[in-house]
Short mmCIF file of C-alpha atoms and ligand atoms in Angstrom, two decimals:
data_model
loop_
_atom_site.label_atom_id
_atom_site.label_comp_id
_atom_site.label_asym_id
_atom_site.label_seq_id
_atom_site.Cartn_x
_atom_site.Cartn_y
_atom_site.Cartn_z
CA MET I 1 0.00 0.00 0.00
CA GLU I 2 1.10 3.56 -0.60
CA PRO I 3 2.28 5.65 2.41
CA SER I 4 -0.86 7.84 2.20
CA PHE I 5 -3.03 4.76 2.89
CA TRP I 6 -1.23 4.08 6.19
CA HIS I 7 -0.99 7.72 7.24
CA GLU I 8 -4.77 8.01 6.83
CA LYS I 9 -5.33 4.83 8.88
CA TRP I 10 -3.23 6.23 11.74
CA ASP I 11 -4.85 9.71 11.48
CA LEU I 12 -8.33 8.16 11.69
CA LYS I 13 -7.26 5.61 14.34
CA GLN I 14 -8.42 2.78 12.07
CA ILE I 15 -5.78 0.42 13.39
CA GLY I 16 -7.59 -2.89 13.71
CA PHE I 17 -4.26 -4.65 13.11
CA HIS I 18 -2.93 -3.42 16.47
CA GLN I 19 -3.23 -6.19 19.05
CA PRO I 20 -3.97 -5.30 22.69
CA GLN I 21 -2.03 -8.39 23.77
CA ILE I 22 1.20 -10.15 22.84
CA ASN I 23 0.97 -12.35 19.75
CA GLU I 24 0.39 -16.01 20.67
CA PHE I 25 2.93 -17.34 18.18
CA LEU I 26 5.56 -14.93 19.50
CA LEU I 27 4.97 -16.25 23.01
CA LYS I 28 4.98 -19.85 21.85
CA TYR I 29 7.88 -19.86 19.39
CA TRP I 30 10.32 -17.04 20.14
CA SER I 31 12.51 -19.42 22.18
CA ARG I 32 13.00 -21.53 19.02
CA LEU I 33 15.42 -18.88 17.79
CA SER I 34 17.74 -19.71 20.73
CA LEU I 35 18.95 -16.13 21.12
CA GLU I 36 21.12 -14.59 23.79
CA PRO I 37 19.10 -12.15 25.93
CA SER I 38 21.39 -9.36 24.64
CA ALA I 39 20.43 -10.02 21.01
CA GLU I 40 19.29 -7.10 18.85
CA VAL I 41 15.96 -7.73 17.13
CA PHE I 42 14.76 -5.91 14.02
CA VAL I 43 10.99 -5.36 13.75
CA PRO I 44 10.04 -4.13 10.25
CA LEU I 45 6.76 -2.17 9.91
CA CYS I 46 6.48 -2.25 13.68
CA GLY I 47 3.50 0.06 14.26
CA LYS I 48 3.18 0.52 18.03
CA SER I 49 3.11 -3.21 18.63
CA LEU I 50 3.26 -4.43 22.22
CA ASP I 51 5.22 -7.39 20.89
CA MET I 52 8.22 -5.03 21.05
CA CYS I 53 7.70 -4.71 24.81
CA TYR I 54 7.74 -8.50 25.09
CA LEU I 55 11.00 -8.64 23.12
CA ALA I 56 12.55 -5.96 25.34
CA GLU I 57 11.37 -7.88 28.44
CA GLN I 58 13.39 -10.87 27.17
CA GLY I 59 16.46 -8.61 27.47
CA HIS I 60 16.71 -7.85 23.75
CA SER I 61 17.42 -4.50 22.14
CA VAL I 62 14.66 -3.71 19.67
CA LEU I 63 15.16 -1.83 16.40
CA GLY I 64 11.85 -1.04 14.73
CA CYS I 65 11.05 0.65 11.46
CA GLU I 66 7.71 2.40 11.05
CA LEU I 67 6.51 4.92 8.48
CA ASN I 68 4.05 6.82 10.63
CA LYS I 69 5.01 9.39 13.26
CA ILE I 70 1.81 8.97 15.34
CA ALA I 71 2.50 5.23 15.66
CA VAL I 72 6.06 5.81 16.83
CA GLU I 73 5.22 8.60 19.26
CA ASP I 74 2.23 6.66 20.66
CA PHE I 75 4.44 3.64 21.32
CA PHE I 76 6.65 5.63 23.69
CA LYS I 77 3.79 7.65 25.19
CA GLU I 78 1.49 4.68 25.86
CA ASN I 79 4.31 2.68 27.45
CA ASN I 80 5.47 5.65 29.56
CA LEU I 81 8.94 5.58 28.07
CA PRO I 82 11.15 8.67 27.94
CA VAL I 83 12.41 9.23 24.41
CA ASN I 84 15.20 10.99 22.50
CA ARG I 85 14.78 11.96 18.86
CA GLN I 86 17.55 12.34 16.29
CA THR I 87 17.46 12.99 12.57
CA HIS I 88 19.31 10.50 10.36
CA GLY I 89 18.94 11.73 6.79
CA GLU I 90 15.29 11.41 5.86
CA HIS I 91 14.54 9.20 8.90
CA GLN I 92 13.88 10.17 12.50
CA VAL I 93 15.25 7.83 15.16
CA TYR I 94 13.32 7.71 18.45
CA SER I 95 15.23 5.93 21.21
CA THR I 96 14.83 4.85 24.77
CA GLU I 97 16.98 2.44 26.77
CA GLN I 98 16.23 -0.81 24.89
CA VAL I 99 14.06 0.31 21.99
CA SER I 100 14.95 2.43 18.95
CA LEU I 101 12.30 3.09 16.34
CA ILE I 102 13.32 4.44 12.96
CA GLN I 103 10.46 6.52 11.65
CA GLY I 104 10.37 6.55 7.86
CA ASP I 105 10.10 4.41 4.76
CA ILE I 106 11.71 0.97 5.01
CA PHE I 107 12.55 1.10 1.31
CA THR I 108 14.94 4.03 1.85
CA LEU I 109 16.53 2.51 4.95
CA ALA I 110 20.26 1.97 4.35
CA ASN I 111 21.16 -1.71 4.49
CA GLU I 112 23.88 -0.86 7.04
CA SER I 113 21.20 0.26 9.51
CA THR I 114 20.58 -3.38 10.43
CA HIS I 115 24.12 -4.76 10.15
CA SER I 116 24.31 -5.52 13.89
CA ILE I 117 20.95 -7.29 14.30
CA ASN I 118 20.84 -10.88 15.57
CA ALA I 119 17.19 -11.67 14.77
CA PHE I 120 14.02 -10.25 13.27
CA TYR I 121 10.28 -10.46 13.88
CA ASP I 122 7.70 -9.91 11.15
CA ARG I 123 4.08 -9.88 12.25
CA ALA I 124 1.61 -8.13 9.92
CA ALA I 125 4.44 -6.68 7.80
CA LEU I 126 4.75 -9.16 4.90
CA ILE I 127 0.96 -9.51 4.84
CA ALA I 128 0.49 -5.72 4.77
CA TRP I 129 1.56 -5.56 1.11
CA PRO I 130 -0.40 -6.36 -2.04
CA GLU I 131 1.32 -8.81 -4.38
CA ALA I 132 3.74 -6.62 -6.39
CA MET I 133 4.84 -4.54 -3.38
CA ARG I 134 5.12 -7.70 -1.27
CA GLN I 135 7.77 -9.00 -3.65
CA GLN I 136 9.68 -5.69 -3.36
CA TYR I 137 9.38 -5.86 0.43
CA ALA I 138 10.67 -9.46 0.45
CA LYS I 139 13.73 -8.34 -1.52
CA LYS I 140 14.32 -5.35 0.79
CA LEU I 141 13.97 -7.59 3.85
CA ALA I 142 16.58 -9.95 2.41
CA GLU I 143 18.93 -6.96 1.87
CA LEU I 144 18.46 -5.79 5.45
CA ILE I 145 18.98 -9.18 7.12
CA PRO I 146 22.61 -10.29 7.47
CA ALA I 147 23.59 -13.87 6.54
CA GLY I 148 22.81 -16.46 9.20
CA VAL I 149 20.29 -14.28 11.07
CA LYS I 150 17.00 -15.97 12.04
CA GLY I 151 13.56 -14.45 12.29
CA LEU I 152 10.03 -15.35 13.26
CA LEU I 153 7.46 -14.66 10.54
CA VAL I 154 3.72 -14.66 11.30
CA THR I 155 1.33 -14.71 8.32
CA LEU I 156 -2.36 -15.01 7.51
CA ASP I 157 -3.78 -17.02 4.64
CA TYR I 158 -7.36 -17.10 3.37
CA ASP I 159 -9.34 -17.05 0.16
CA GLN I 160 -8.28 -13.63 -1.17
CA SER I 161 -11.35 -13.43 -3.42
CA ALA I 162 -13.55 -13.30 -0.30
CA LEU I 163 -12.08 -10.08 1.14
CA ASN I 164 -9.93 -7.12 0.15
CA GLY I 165 -6.66 -6.71 2.05
CA PRO I 166 -4.85 -5.62 4.00
CA PRO I 167 -4.14 -8.01 5.55
CA PHE I 168 -3.36 -9.87 2.34
CA ALA I 169 -3.33 -13.64 2.08
CA VAL I 170 0.14 -15.15 1.98
CA SER I 171 0.24 -18.87 1.36
CA PRO I 172 3.03 -21.37 2.12
CA GLN I 173 3.45 -21.63 -1.67
CA TRP I 174 4.01 -17.86 -1.96
CA ILE I 175 6.65 -18.07 0.75
CA GLU I 176 8.36 -20.96 -1.00
CA THR I 177 8.35 -19.12 -4.34
CA HIS I 178 9.45 -15.70 -3.12
CA LEU I 179 11.44 -16.22 0.07
CA ALA I 180 13.17 -19.59 -0.32
CA ALA I 181 15.92 -18.19 -2.58
CA ASP I 182 17.08 -15.90 0.23
CA PHE I 183 15.94 -17.71 3.38
CA GLU I 184 15.78 -21.25 4.77
CA VAL I 185 12.10 -21.64 5.58
CA GLU I 186 10.69 -23.79 8.40
CA LEU I 187 6.94 -23.90 8.98
CA LEU I 188 6.31 -24.21 12.73
CA GLU I 189 2.52 -24.19 12.90
CA CYS I 190 -0.51 -23.33 10.84
CA ALA I 191 -3.66 -22.76 12.95
CA ASP I 192 -7.30 -22.19 12.03
CA VAL I 193 -8.09 -18.75 13.55
CA LEU I 194 -11.34 -17.91 11.75
CA ALA I 195 -13.49 -17.97 14.91
CA ASP I 196 -11.23 -15.35 16.58
CA ASN I 197 -11.50 -12.88 13.67
CA GLN I 198 -15.01 -11.43 13.47
CA ARG I 199 -14.19 -9.19 10.47
CA PHE I 200 -13.54 -12.34 8.43
CA VAL I 201 -16.52 -14.21 9.88
CA LYS I 202 -18.88 -11.29 9.05
CA LYS I 203 -17.63 -11.25 5.44
CA ASN I 204 -18.26 -15.00 5.16
CA VAL I 205 -14.59 -15.76 4.54
CA PRO I 206 -14.67 -19.58 4.47
CA TRP I 207 -11.33 -20.21 6.19
CA LEU I 208 -8.49 -18.29 7.80
CA ASN I 209 -5.12 -19.69 8.82
CA GLU I 210 -2.41 -18.03 10.88
CA ALA I 211 1.04 -19.52 10.39
CA ALA I 212 4.41 -19.16 12.06
CA TYR I 213 7.70 -19.74 10.26
CA VAL I 214 11.33 -19.54 11.22
CA LEU I 215 13.33 -17.90 8.46
CA THR I 216 17.14 -18.07 8.34
CA ARG I 217 18.94 -15.71 5.97
CA LYS I 218 21.07 -17.71 3.58
CA GLY I 219 24.50 -16.43 2.71
C1 SAM V 1 -0.52 -3.92 9.33
S1 SAM V 1 0.40 -2.74 10.23
C2 SAM V 1 1.32 -3.82 11.32
C3 SAM V 1 1.99 -3.11 12.46
C4 SAM V 1 2.69 -4.04 13.46
N1 SAM V 1 3.62 -4.96 12.84
C5 SAM V 1 1.71 -4.77 14.32
O1 SAM V 1 1.79 -6.01 14.41
O2 SAM V 1 0.84 -4.13 14.94
C6 SAM V 1 1.60 -2.25 9.03
C7 SAM V 1 2.43 -1.05 9.47
O3 SAM V 1 3.43 -0.78 8.48
C8 SAM V 1 3.62 0.60 8.39
N2 SAM V 1 4.20 0.85 7.05
C9 SAM V 1 3.55 0.84 5.87
N3 SAM V 1 4.38 1.09 4.86
C10 SAM V 1 5.61 1.27 5.40
C11 SAM V 1 6.90 1.57 4.88
N4 SAM V 1 7.07 1.76 3.56
N5 SAM V 1 7.95 1.68 5.72
C12 SAM V 1 7.77 1.50 7.07
N6 SAM V 1 6.57 1.21 7.63
C13 SAM V 1 5.50 1.10 6.82
C14 SAM V 1 2.22 1.18 8.58
O4 SAM V 1 2.22 2.53 8.98
C15 SAM V 1 1.64 0.24 9.63
O5 SAM V 1 1.83 0.74 10.93
#
């Protein structure tokens, strides 16, 4: 989606993607990455996700990237975190002790920005893009992730003809076709989550799966 789409969503507070609790797959599978507590974790398209608080509670440093200023400022405000702001080229970097959020477009983020990361977490980032932009995002993600680094990817899959995205349906086949050249892909779980998602139920979407993968950057 174009930046204006997301800015409007944040302006109008139409942020149904924001979860009031920690993602279940993050809680269940983060330990599979076998990270040191001191690991630095990159969270692309982070919004103001509370999942970043969970990652910080594990001892990790969190490096997020988020286009929208309201999202970034709300994250610090709502979690009562003092914050410093610095300008880095066209991006603003908001930092507190364990969390730095780069506010700006991920596509113009220098690849060196993430050279020190030890892991990444993608929930509602890959699935935020329609097909053509999703392929561009997948390539950018591969550029930003150093060789050997692992990440947890959480996706949704459903019959795309039943509903307009976002979130967009991303199937295991799509992941195989577009991510397997750059990442080792391990499917951890694929769960039927239709009953928990009333927007999909109301639109008569016949099925809805949430899946968790471990990705390891090849290199
Ligand atoms: C579906 S939301 C997911 C947010 C977060 N991952 C979560 O789980 O709540 C997608 C987010 O990506 C941000 N975004 C969209 N395009 C972006 C871009 N080009 N660069 C950085 N962030 C972007 C949007 O502002 C939005 O907050």
